[in-house]
Coordinates of C-alpha atoms in Angstrom, one line a residue:
Chain P
M265 CA 24.8 -27.4 -20.9
R266 CA 26.4 -26.9 -17.4
R267 CA 29.6 -28.8 -17.2
R268 CA 31.5 -29.0 -14.1
R269 CA 34.7 -27.1 -14.6
R270 CA 37.6 -26.7 -12.2
I271 CA 38.6 -23.3 -11.0
A272 CA 42.0 -22.2 -12.3
L273 CA 44.6 -20.8 -10.1
V274 CA 45.4 -17.7 -12.1
G275 CA 43.3 -14.7 -11.2
C276 CA 41.9 -16.4 -8.1
C277 CA 42.8 -15.7 -4.4
C278 CA 44.0 -18.8 -2.4
A279 CA 40.8 -18.8 -0.2
C280 CA 38.8 -19.5 -3.4
V281 CA 41.0 -22.4 -4.4
T282 CA 40.7 -24.1 -1.0
R283 CA 36.9 -23.5 -0.9
A284 CA 36.7 -24.9 -4.4
T285 CA 37.1 -28.4 -3.1
L286 CA 33.8 -28.1 -1.2
A287 CA 31.4 -28.7 -4.0
T288 CA 28.4 -27.3 -2.4
Y289 CA 29.7 -24.0 -1.4
S290 CA 32.1 -23.3 -4.2
F291 CA 29.7 -21.4 -6.5
S292 CA 28.3 -19.1 -3.9
E293 CA 31.7 -18.1 -2.6
S294 CA 33.3 -17.5 -6.0
L295 CA 30.1 -15.6 -7.1
T296 CA 30.5 -13.2 -4.3
H297 CA 34.1 -12.8 -5.0
Q298 CA 33.3 -12.1 -8.6
L299 CA 30.6 -9.7 -7.8
T300 CA 32.9 -7.8 -5.4
K301 CA 35.4 -7.6 -8.1
L302 CA 32.9 -6.2 -10.6
V303 CA 31.7 -3.5 -8.3
P304 CA 34.6 -2.8 -5.9
D305 CA 33.3 0.5 -4.5
Q306 CA 30.2 -1.1 -3.0
A307 CA 30.1 -2.7 0.4
P308 CA 30.3 -6.4 0.5
L309 CA 26.9 -7.8 -0.7
Q310 CA 26.1 -9.8 2.3
G311 CA 22.4 -9.8 1.5
L312 CA 23.0 -11.0 -2.0
H313 CA 25.3 -13.8 -0.7
H314 CA 22.5 -15.3 1.2
T315 CA 20.1 -15.0 -1.8
A316 CA 22.6 -16.3 -4.3
A317 CA 23.4 -19.3 -2.1
A318 CA 19.7 -20.0 -1.6
A319 CA 18.4 -19.1 -5.0
L320 CA 20.7 -20.8 -7.3
P321 CA 21.3 -24.6 -8.0
Q322 CA 24.9 -25.7 -7.4
L323 CA 27.2 -24.6 -10.4
S324 CA 30.7 -24.4 -10.9
I325 CA 31.9 -21.7 -13.3
T326 CA 35.4 -21.4 -14.7
I327 CA 37.5 -18.3 -14.2
N328 CA 40.4 -19.1 -16.6
G329 CA 41.4 -15.6 -16.5
N330 CA 38.1 -14.3 -17.7
I331 CA 35.4 -12.7 -15.6
P332 CA 32.4 -15.0 -16.5
S333 CA 29.6 -13.2 -17.9
L334 CA 26.5 -13.2 -15.7
K335 CA 24.3 -13.3 -18.8
Q336 CA 25.5 -16.9 -19.6
T337 CA 23.3 -18.3 -17.0
N338 CA 19.6 -17.9 -17.7
W339 CA 18.4 -16.5 -14.4
K340 CA 14.7 -16.6 -15.4
E341 CA 14.8 -20.3 -16.4
Q342 CA 16.6 -21.2 -13.1
V343 CA 14.1 -19.4 -11.0
S344 CA 11.1 -20.8 -12.9
K345 CA 12.3 -24.4 -12.5
R346 CA 12.8 -24.1 -8.8
A347 CA 10.3 -26.0 -6.7
D348 CA 9.6 -23.4 -4.2
G349 CA 9.9 -20.4 -6.7
W350 CA 11.6 -17.2 -6.2
Q351 CA 11.8 -15.9 -2.7
P352 CA 13.0 -12.4 -3.0
Y353 CA 11.6 -11.0 0.4
E354 CA 12.9 -11.2 3.9
D355 CA 11.2 -9.8 6.9
N356 CA 13.8 -7.7 8.9
G357 CA 11.3 -6.9 11.7
G358 CA 10.8 -3.4 13.0
T359 CA 7.8 -1.4 14.5
V360 CA 7.0 2.2 13.8
V361 CA 4.5 4.2 15.7
A362 CA 3.4 7.8 15.2
V363 CA 1.0 10.2 16.8
A364 CA -0.4 13.5 15.4
G365 CA -1.3 16.4 17.8
P366 CA -2.6 19.8 17.4
D367 CA 0.9 21.3 17.2
F368 CA 3.3 18.4 17.4
V369 CA 3.9 15.0 15.9
I370 CA 5.8 12.1 17.5
I371 CA 7.4 9.3 15.5
G372 CA 9.2 6.3 17.1
A373 CA 10.7 3.1 15.9
D374 CA 12.7 0.3 17.4
T375 CA 16.4 -0.2 16.3
R376 CA 16.6 -4.0 16.1
L377 CA 17.3 -5.5 12.7
S378 CA 16.6 -9.3 12.7
V379 CA 16.0 -12.1 10.3
N380 CA 14.2 -15.1 11.7
Y381 CA 15.9 -15.8 15.0
N382 CA 19.0 -13.8 14.4
I383 CA 19.8 -10.2 15.3
L384 CA 21.8 -8.5 12.5
S385 CA 22.0 -5.1 14.3
R386 CA 20.9 -3.4 17.4
K387 CA 21.4 0.1 16.2
V388 CA 19.5 0.6 12.8
T389 CA 17.5 3.7 12.3
R390 CA 14.1 3.2 10.8
I391 CA 13.1 6.9 10.8
H392 CA 14.5 8.9 7.9
G393 CA 14.4 12.6 7.3
I394 CA 13.6 13.5 3.7
S395 CA 15.5 16.5 2.4
G396 CA 16.0 19.2 5.0
A397 CA 12.4 19.8 5.9
R398 CA 11.0 18.2 9.1
T399 CA 9.1 15.4 7.6
F400 CA 10.0 11.9 8.3
I401 CA 9.4 8.5 6.8
G402 CA 9.4 5.5 9.2
T403 CA 9.7 2.1 7.6
A404 CA 9.4 -1.4 8.8
G405 CA 9.8 -4.7 6.9
C406 CA 12.4 -5.7 4.4
W407 CA 15.6 -3.7 4.9
S408 CA 16.9 -3.9 1.4
D409 CA 13.5 -2.7 0.1
T410 CA 13.5 0.1 2.7
Q411 CA 16.9 1.3 1.4
G412 CA 15.7 1.0 -2.3
L413 CA 12.6 2.9 -1.5
L414 CA 14.3 5.8 0.4
K415 CA 16.8 6.1 -2.4
A416 CA 14.0 6.5 -4.8
M417 CA 12.3 9.0 -2.5
Q418 CA 15.3 11.0 -1.9
G419 CA 16.0 11.3 -5.6
L420 CA 12.3 12.4 -6.4
V421 CA 12.1 14.9 -3.5
G422 CA 15.4 16.4 -4.7
D423 CA 13.9 16.9 -8.1
Y424 CA 10.8 18.4 -6.6
E425 CA 12.6 20.8 -4.4
W426 CA 14.9 21.9 -7.3
Q427 CA 12.0 22.5 -9.7
Q428 CA 9.6 24.0 -7.1
Q429 CA 12.2 26.0 -5.2
H430 CA 10.8 25.2 -1.7
S431 CA 10.6 22.3 0.5
I432 CA 8.1 19.6 -0.1
S433 CA 5.0 19.8 2.1
T434 CA 4.0 16.8 4.2
A435 CA 0.8 16.1 2.2
A436 CA 2.7 16.2 -1.1
L437 CA 5.4 13.9 0.3
A438 CA 2.6 11.5 1.4
R439 CA 1.0 11.4 -1.9
L440 CA 4.5 10.9 -3.7
L441 CA 5.3 7.9 -1.5
S442 CA 1.9 6.4 -2.3
N443 CA 2.7 6.8 -6.0
V444 CA 6.2 5.4 -5.7
L445 CA 4.8 2.3 -3.8
Y446 CA 2.2 1.7 -6.4
S447 CA 4.7 2.0 -9.2
R448 CA 5.9 -1.4 -7.9
R449 CA 2.3 -2.9 -7.7
S450 CA 3.5 -5.9 -9.5
F451 CA 6.6 -6.5 -7.5
P452 CA 5.9 -4.7 -4.3
F453 CA 8.4 -3.1 -1.9
Y454 CA 7.9 -5.2 1.2
T455 CA 7.8 -2.2 3.5
H456 CA 5.2 -0.8 5.9
N457 CA 5.5 3.0 6.0
I458 CA 4.5 5.9 8.1
V459 CA 4.9 9.6 7.0
A460 CA 5.0 12.1 10.0
G461 CA 5.5 15.9 9.8
L462 CA 3.7 19.1 10.4
D463 CA 1.1 20.3 7.8
R464 CA 1.0 23.8 6.3
E465 CA -1.0 25.1 9.3
G466 CA 1.5 23.6 11.7
A467 CA -0.8 20.8 13.0
G468 CA 0.6 17.2 13.2
A469 CA 0.0 15.1 10.2
V470 CA 0.7 11.3 10.3
Y471 CA -0.2 9.0 7.3
G472 CA -0.3 5.2 7.5
Y473 CA 0.5 3.0 4.4
D474 CA 0.1 -0.6 3.2
P475 CA 2.8 -2.1 1.1
V476 CA 1.4 -0.9 -2.2
G477 CA 0.6 2.6 -1.4
S478 CA -2.9 2.8 0.1
F479 CA -2.7 5.6 2.6
E480 CA -4.8 7.5 4.9
R481 CA -4.3 10.5 7.3
V482 CA -4.8 9.3 10.8
K483 CA -4.4 10.3 14.5
V484 CA -2.2 7.5 15.5
A485 CA -0.5 4.8 13.2
C486 CA 1.4 1.7 14.0
V487 CA 3.0 -0.5 11.4
G488 CA 5.4 -3.4 11.4
G489 CA 5.6 -6.6 13.5
G490 CA 4.6 -5.1 16.8
R491 CA 1.5 -3.3 15.5
S492 CA -1.0 -5.8 17.1
L493 CA 0.7 -5.1 20.5
L494 CA 0.8 -1.3 20.1
Q495 CA -2.1 -0.2 18.1
P496 CA -4.6 -1.1 20.8
I497 CA -2.6 1.0 23.4
M498 CA -2.4 3.9 20.8
D499 CA -6.2 3.6 20.0
H500 CA -6.8 4.3 23.6
L501 CA -4.8 7.5 23.2
A502 CA -6.7 8.5 20.1
G503 CA -10.1 8.1 21.7
D504 CA -13.3 7.4 19.7
Q505 CA -13.1 7.7 15.9
D506 CA -14.7 10.8 14.5
S507 CA -18.0 10.2 12.9
S508 CA -19.0 13.8 12.3
L509 CA -19.7 15.2 8.8
D510 CA -17.4 18.0 8.9
R511 CA -13.9 17.3 7.6
R512 CA -11.9 18.0 10.9
K513 CA -8.3 16.9 10.8
P514 CA -7.4 13.7 12.7
L515 CA -5.5 14.9 15.8
V516 CA -5.3 13.6 19.3
S517 CA -6.3 16.0 22.0
V518 CA -3.7 15.0 24.6
S519 CA -0.5 17.0 25.3
C520 CA 2.8 16.3 23.8
D521 CA 4.2 15.0 27.1
D522 CA 1.4 12.6 27.7
A523 CA 1.6 11.2 24.2
L524 CA 5.3 10.7 24.4
E525 CA 4.9 8.9 27.7
L526 CA 2.5 6.6 26.2
V527 CA 4.7 5.8 23.2
K528 CA 7.6 5.0 25.6
E529 CA 5.4 2.7 27.7
G530 CA 4.0 1.2 24.6
F531 CA 7.5 0.3 23.4
V532 CA 8.6 -1.1 26.8
A533 CA 5.5 -3.3 26.9
A534 CA 5.9 -4.5 23.3
A535 CA 9.5 -5.4 23.8
E536 CA 8.5 -7.7 26.6
R537 CA 6.3 -9.7 24.3
D538 CA 7.7 -9.7 21.0
I539 CA 11.2 -11.1 20.3
A540 CA 11.7 -8.8 17.3
I541 CA 11.4 -5.6 19.2
G542 CA 14.2 -4.7 21.6
D543 CA 17.5 -2.9 22.1
E544 CA 16.5 0.7 21.7
A545 CA 13.5 2.9 20.7
E546 CA 14.4 6.0 18.8
I547 CA 11.5 8.6 19.3
L548 CA 11.4 11.9 17.5
V549 CA 9.1 14.8 18.6
I550 CA 8.6 17.4 15.8
D551 CA 7.0 20.7 16.6
A552 CA 7.4 24.3 15.6
Q553 CA 10.6 24.7 17.7
G554 CA 12.3 21.8 15.8
V555 CA 13.0 18.1 16.2
T556 CA 14.0 16.5 19.5
R557 CA 15.3 12.9 19.6
H558 CA 14.8 10.7 22.5
R559 CA 16.4 7.3 23.0
L560 CA 14.8 4.7 25.1
A561 CA 16.7 1.6 26.3
L562 CA 14.6 -1.5 25.8
G563 CA 16.9 -4.3 26.8
T564 CA 19.1 -6.5 24.7
H565 CA 17.3 -9.9 25.4
Chain K
M176 CA 17.3 10.0 -13.9
A177 CA 19.1 6.7 -13.3
L178 CA 18.7 5.2 -9.9
A179 CA 21.1 2.7 -8.1
F180 CA 18.7 -0.2 -7.7
G181 CA 17.0 -2.1 -10.4
V182 CA 19.5 -1.3 -13.1
G183 CA 22.4 -3.4 -14.3
N184 CA 23.4 -6.9 -15.0
N185 CA 22.2 -8.5 -11.8
I186 CA 20.1 -11.3 -10.6
L187 CA 17.8 -8.9 -9.0
D188 CA 17.6 -6.8 -12.1
V189 CA 14.0 -5.7 -12.7
G190 CA 15.0 -3.1 -15.2
S191 CA 15.0 -5.8 -17.9
C192 CA 11.3 -6.5 -17.5
R193 CA 8.7 -3.9 -18.0
A194 CA 5.1 -3.7 -18.7
K195 CA 4.0 -0.7 -20.8
G196 CA 1.0 1.0 -19.2
T197 CA -1.4 3.5 -20.6
G198 CA 0.0 7.0 -21.0
L199 CA -1.2 8.2 -17.7
G200 CA -0.2 4.9 -15.9
A201 CA 2.8 5.4 -13.7
E202 CA 2.4 9.2 -13.7
G203 CA 5.6 10.0 -15.4
F204 CA 7.9 9.7 -12.5
E205 CA 11.0 7.3 -12.5
A206 CA 11.0 5.4 -9.3
G207 CA 12.2 1.9 -10.4
G208 CA 12.9 2.9 -14.0
E209 CA 11.2 4.5 -17.0
P210 CA 8.2 6.7 -16.8
D211 CA 4.7 5.4 -17.8
S212 CA 5.5 1.8 -17.0
F213 CA 5.5 -0.7 -14.0
S214 CA 8.4 -2.9 -13.1
L215 CA 7.7 -6.5 -13.2
P216 CA 9.4 -9.3 -11.6
N217 CA 12.2 -10.9 -13.6
V218 CA 10.7 -14.3 -14.2
N219 CA 9.4 -16.2 -17.2
N220 CA 5.8 -15.4 -16.6
P221 CA 5.4 -12.2 -14.6
A222 CA 1.6 -12.3 -14.7
E223 CA 1.5 -15.8 -13.3
F224 CA 4.0 -14.8 -10.6
C225 CA 1.9 -11.8 -9.6
R226 CA -1.3 -13.8 -9.5
T227 CA 0.0 -16.5 -7.4
N228 CA 2.4 -14.6 -5.0
F229 CA 0.6 -11.4 -4.5
K230 CA -2.9 -12.6 -4.0
C231 CA -5.4 -9.9 -2.8
G232 CA -8.4 -12.0 -2.0
Y233 CA -10.0 -12.5 1.5
G234 CA -8.2 -15.2 3.3
K235 CA -5.9 -15.9 0.3
D236 CA -3.2 -13.6 1.5
N237 CA -3.1 -14.9 5.0
E238 CA 0.1 -17.0 4.4
Q239 CA 1.8 -14.3 2.2
A240 CA 4.4 -12.0 3.4
I241 CA 2.7 -9.1 1.7
K242 CA -0.7 -8.4 2.7
F243 CA -3.0 -5.9 1.1
A244 CA -5.4 -3.6 2.6
K245 CA -8.9 -4.6 1.5
G246 CA -12.3 -5.7 2.7
T247 CA -15.6 -3.9 2.4
T248 CA -19.3 -3.6 1.7
T249 CA -20.3 -0.8 -0.7
L250 CA -23.7 -0.3 -2.4
A251 CA -25.4 2.2 -4.7
F252 CA -28.9 2.4 -6.1
K253 CA -30.8 4.9 -8.3
F254 CA -34.1 6.1 -7.2
K255 CA -36.5 8.9 -8.3
G256 CA -34.5 11.5 -6.4
G257 CA -31.0 10.6 -7.7
I258 CA -28.4 8.1 -6.5
I259 CA -27.6 6.9 -3.0
V260 CA -24.1 5.6 -2.4
S261 CA -23.5 4.0 1.0
V262 CA -20.3 2.4 2.2
D263 CA -18.6 1.1 5.4
S264 CA -15.0 2.0 6.3
R265 CA -13.2 -0.9 7.6
S266 CA -9.9 -1.9 6.0
T267 CA -8.3 -5.4 6.7
M268 CA -4.9 -6.8 6.0
G269 CA -5.2 -10.6 6.5
P270 CA -7.1 -10.9 9.7
Y271 CA -5.9 -7.6 11.1
I272 CA -8.2 -4.6 11.1
A273 CA -5.7 -2.0 9.6
S274 CA -8.2 1.0 9.8
G275 CA -11.7 1.7 10.8
T276 CA -11.8 5.1 9.0
V277 CA -11.1 4.5 5.4
K278 CA -12.9 6.8 2.9
K279 CA -14.3 4.3 0.5
V280 CA -16.2 6.8 -1.5
I281 CA -13.8 8.5 -3.7
E282 CA -14.7 11.9 -4.9
I283 CA -13.5 11.8 -8.5
N284 CA -14.8 15.2 -9.3
P285 CA -17.8 17.3 -7.9
Y286 CA -20.4 15.3 -9.9
L287 CA -18.8 11.8 -10.2
L288 CA -18.3 9.4 -7.3
G289 CA -16.4 6.2 -7.3
T290 CA -16.5 3.4 -4.7
M291 CA -13.7 1.2 -3.3
A292 CA -13.9 -2.5 -2.9
G293 CA -11.2 -5.1 -3.1
G294 CA -7.6 -3.8 -3.0
A295 CA -7.5 -0.3 -1.4
A296 CA -4.4 0.9 -3.2
D297 CA -5.6 -0.5 -6.6
C298 CA -9.0 1.4 -6.2
S299 CA -7.7 4.6 -4.9
F300 CA -4.7 4.8 -7.5
W301 CA -6.9 3.9 -10.6
E302 CA -9.8 6.1 -9.5
R303 CA -7.5 9.0 -8.9
N304 CA -6.1 8.2 -12.4
L305 CA -9.6 8.2 -13.7
G306 CA -10.1 11.7 -12.3
T307 CA -7.1 12.9 -14.3
Q308 CA -8.5 11.4 -17.4
C309 CA -11.9 13.0 -16.8
R310 CA -10.3 16.4 -16.3
M311 CA -8.3 16.0 -19.5
Y312 CA -11.6 15.1 -21.4
E313 CA -13.1 18.4 -20.0
L314 CA -10.2 20.5 -21.0
R315 CA -10.2 19.0 -24.5
N316 CA -13.9 18.9 -25.2
K317 CA -15.2 21.8 -23.0
E318 CA -17.8 19.7 -21.4
R319 CA -18.2 17.4 -18.6
I320 CA -17.5 13.7 -19.3
S321 CA -20.6 11.3 -19.2
V322 CA -20.7 8.6 -16.6
A323 CA -20.8 6.0 -19.3
A324 CA -17.5 7.4 -20.8
A325 CA -15.8 7.6 -17.5
S326 CA -16.7 4.1 -16.5
K327 CA -15.5 3.0 -19.9
L328 CA -12.1 4.6 -19.4
L329 CA -11.7 2.8 -16.0
A330 CA -12.8 -0.6 -17.6
N331 CA -10.3 -0.1 -20.5
T332 CA -7.5 0.5 -17.9
M333 CA -8.4 -2.7 -16.2
L334 CA -8.5 -4.6 -19.4
Q335 CA -4.9 -3.6 -19.9
Y336 CA -3.8 -5.1 -16.7
R337 CA -5.9 -8.2 -16.7
G338 CA -4.3 -11.2 -15.2
Y339 CA -1.8 -9.3 -13.1
G340 CA -3.7 -9.8 -9.9
L341 CA -5.3 -6.4 -9.4
S342 CA -8.3 -6.5 -7.2
M343 CA -10.8 -3.8 -7.7
G344 CA -14.8 -3.7 -7.7
T345 CA -15.9 -0.2 -8.0
M346 CA -19.2 1.6 -8.9
V347 CA -19.0 4.8 -10.8
A348 CA -22.2 7.0 -10.0
G349 CA -23.0 10.5 -11.3
W350 CA -25.5 12.8 -12.9
D351 CA -24.8 13.8 -16.5
K352 CA -26.9 15.1 -19.2
T353 CA -28.8 11.7 -19.7
G354 CA -29.7 11.8 -16.0
P355 CA -28.5 9.9 -12.9
Q356 CA -26.3 6.9 -14.1
L357 CA -24.7 4.0 -12.2
Y358 CA -22.1 1.6 -13.6
Y359 CA -20.3 -1.2 -12.0
V360 CA -16.5 -1.9 -13.1
D361 CA -14.5 -4.8 -12.1
D362 CA -10.8 -5.7 -12.2
D363 CA -11.4 -8.0 -15.1
A364 CA -12.9 -5.2 -17.0
T365 CA -16.5 -6.2 -16.5
R366 CA -18.8 -3.1 -17.0
L367 CA -22.3 -3.3 -16.1
H368 CA -25.2 -0.7 -16.2
S369 CA -28.0 -1.0 -13.8
H370 CA -30.1 0.7 -11.1
M371 CA -28.6 -1.1 -8.1
F372 CA -25.4 -2.8 -7.1
S373 CA -23.6 -3.9 -4.0
V374 CA -19.9 -4.9 -4.0
G375 CA -17.7 -6.4 -1.5
S376 CA -17.5 -9.2 1.0
G377 CA -20.6 -8.1 2.7
S378 CA -22.6 -7.5 -0.4
T379 CA -24.7 -10.4 -0.2
Y380 CA -26.2 -9.3 3.2
A381 CA -26.7 -5.8 1.8
Y382 CA -28.5 -7.3 -1.3
G383 CA -30.9 -8.9 0.9
V384 CA -32.1 -5.8 2.6
L385 CA -31.9 -3.8 -0.6
D386 CA -34.0 -6.2 -2.7
T387 CA -36.6 -6.5 0.1
Y388 CA -37.3 -2.8 0.6
Y389 CA -36.3 -1.0 -2.5
K390 CA -38.8 0.9 -4.6
H391 CA -38.1 3.6 -7.3
D392 CA -40.6 6.0 -5.7
M393 CA -38.8 6.8 -2.4
T394 CA -38.2 10.1 -0.7
D395 CA -34.6 11.2 0.0
E396 CA -35.0 10.4 3.6
E397 CA -36.3 6.9 3.0
A398 CA -33.6 6.2 0.5
I399 CA -30.9 7.4 3.0
D400 CA -32.5 5.1 5.6
L401 CA -32.4 2.2 3.2
G402 CA -28.8 2.7 2.4
Q403 CA -27.9 2.8 6.1
R404 CA -29.8 -0.2 7.0
A405 CA -28.3 -2.3 4.2
I406 CA -24.8 -1.4 5.2
Y407 CA -25.6 -1.9 8.9
H408 CA -26.8 -5.5 8.3
A409 CA -23.7 -6.3 6.1
T410 CA -21.3 -5.0 8.9
H411 CA -23.2 -6.9 11.4
R412 CA -22.7 -10.2 9.8
D413 CA -19.5 -9.8 7.8
A414 CA -16.3 -9.6 9.8
Y415 CA -14.5 -7.8 7.0
S416 CA -16.9 -4.8 7.1
G417 CA -17.6 -2.2 9.8
G418 CA -16.6 1.1 11.1
I419 CA -18.5 4.2 9.9
N420 CA -21.2 4.2 7.4
N421 CA -20.8 7.0 4.9
V422 CA -23.6 8.0 2.7
Y423 CA -23.7 10.2 -0.3
L424 CA -26.5 11.5 -2.4
V425 CA -26.1 12.4 -6.1
K426 CA -28.3 15.3 -7.3
P427 CA -28.3 17.1 -10.6
T428 CA -26.0 19.7 -9.1
G429 CA -23.5 17.2 -8.0
W430 CA -22.9 14.9 -4.9
I431 CA -23.5 15.7 -1.2
K432 CA -22.4 13.8 1.8
V433 CA -25.5 13.3 3.9
A434 CA -24.5 11.0 6.7
A435 CA -21.5 9.6 8.6
V436 CA -22.6 7.4 11.5
D437 CA -20.8 4.7 13.3
V438 CA -22.5 1.4 12.6
M439 CA -22.7 0.6 16.4
E440 CA -24.9 3.6 16.8
L441 CA -27.1 2.3 13.9
H442 CA -27.3 -1.1 15.9
D443 CA -28.5 0.7 19.0
K444 CA -31.1 2.7 17.0
Y445 CA -32.5 -0.3 15.1
A446 CA -32.5 -2.4 18.3
A447 CA -34.5 0.3 20.1
E448 CA -37.0 0.3 17.1
K449 CA -37.6 -3.4 17.6
T450 CA -38.4 -3.0 21.2
E451 CA -40.7 -0.1 20.6
G452 CA -42.5 -1.7 17.5

């Protein structure tokens, strides 16, 4: 069914024509061009370019003045026939750490965005404030899934705050995130999340998640690539696990400054031993007075 | 409310592929698309894709990008004084211990308990969903739901999602007007009724201890001790189990939490007994 057709000059830019002679790359370049034409107000779909080039067998499609309908190609059939299947995920690295104290909460993340051995950016922010309230979601893992997840969360939180006429509490946001993650149980967001904020009594609340929404309120949480390096250091901060029967909140008993020092030292140590951690660590301290941002240089190697 | 992702004529369009859930499935919110449905990957056989690429089993997800939190030993048994439910608290993602303080007994309502074994997110989500359904039953019928009915609701939900790779092995325990009841419900909708179950990677170790020392005629203290010992032995030998042993006792008035002891403390206690005795 797929015949090789030549790309016509009309309606194409010169760059497309010259590239058309290289059989292997012609489809992906023209596809990107077509997609940017279809959705001109979006940023160039760099991520999609890589996926398209990798995911689809080599095809040429004609333009002939018409924009080809993407429905002509049966994506499901293409994907099902590939030997290695469909690989929609990419691990873009990142490590997020959070500590809950009696009247503060600290959340920090590195700012390096990488894929395999390449660095895509040294300045991404992995800690996102949700609405105007002082609750933050820190996310590590696939960057495109992070953006999709946050878009969903911001929309839902906006709905909640409009309906309820007050800002969403940390506990409610934590539960909402869990449900959003589970809604994608059969096609998960490849994200490792932490929610950090103050609870209704002003104590620190930190929730750690798995990719499909299992969550738990903890004293310290580490997620992402560097968690095996950082979690043992943070466990030392947390002390022994509570095994008493009464339902006390999980909070560390050190001061905010000591906890912050340990988080900083943790990032410096982790950056020395993990190639995906580096550039900068962005650390937020949230307490009754407000949110303070600290930036810690980690070296660009 | 239309969202930017997952909508449109796009290779990554997941909007064209939907699984209709039960009415209370996706809690009515619209992340990823319509309410009351779960988005599916846009392939010919989504169930097979989920089963092969999002495996939840022990050791099976080591090579996967996405690892799920799981791992456990849970047990429950009926005796003359009620039901003992005893669990560990370790959660593993691949070989990494994600948490040592997971609450594996889910308090569905003041007289019904559910346990968590298998995928942590699956268990906590569907048991919370069960709690919603139990409450709706109470409001509609002006009486508490029976344990048999509650476990049946859960089993029916699992039947609907059979083949999608959910992983859940849970016990539903409670005291209703027929007395103390204990059911086991599985992710392939198996539902069994008996006086003793143990579920999870460490269940075989727990069964050894339970089967040897169980009698129907025990005092509450003896039953609690048996529950603790069984979990201790499972955590001692199973790498995927550990942490804190939480023990609940179900009585006619509802459940009470009776013990929360670190298994290392139990180790020291039983070691001391051996040298004394």
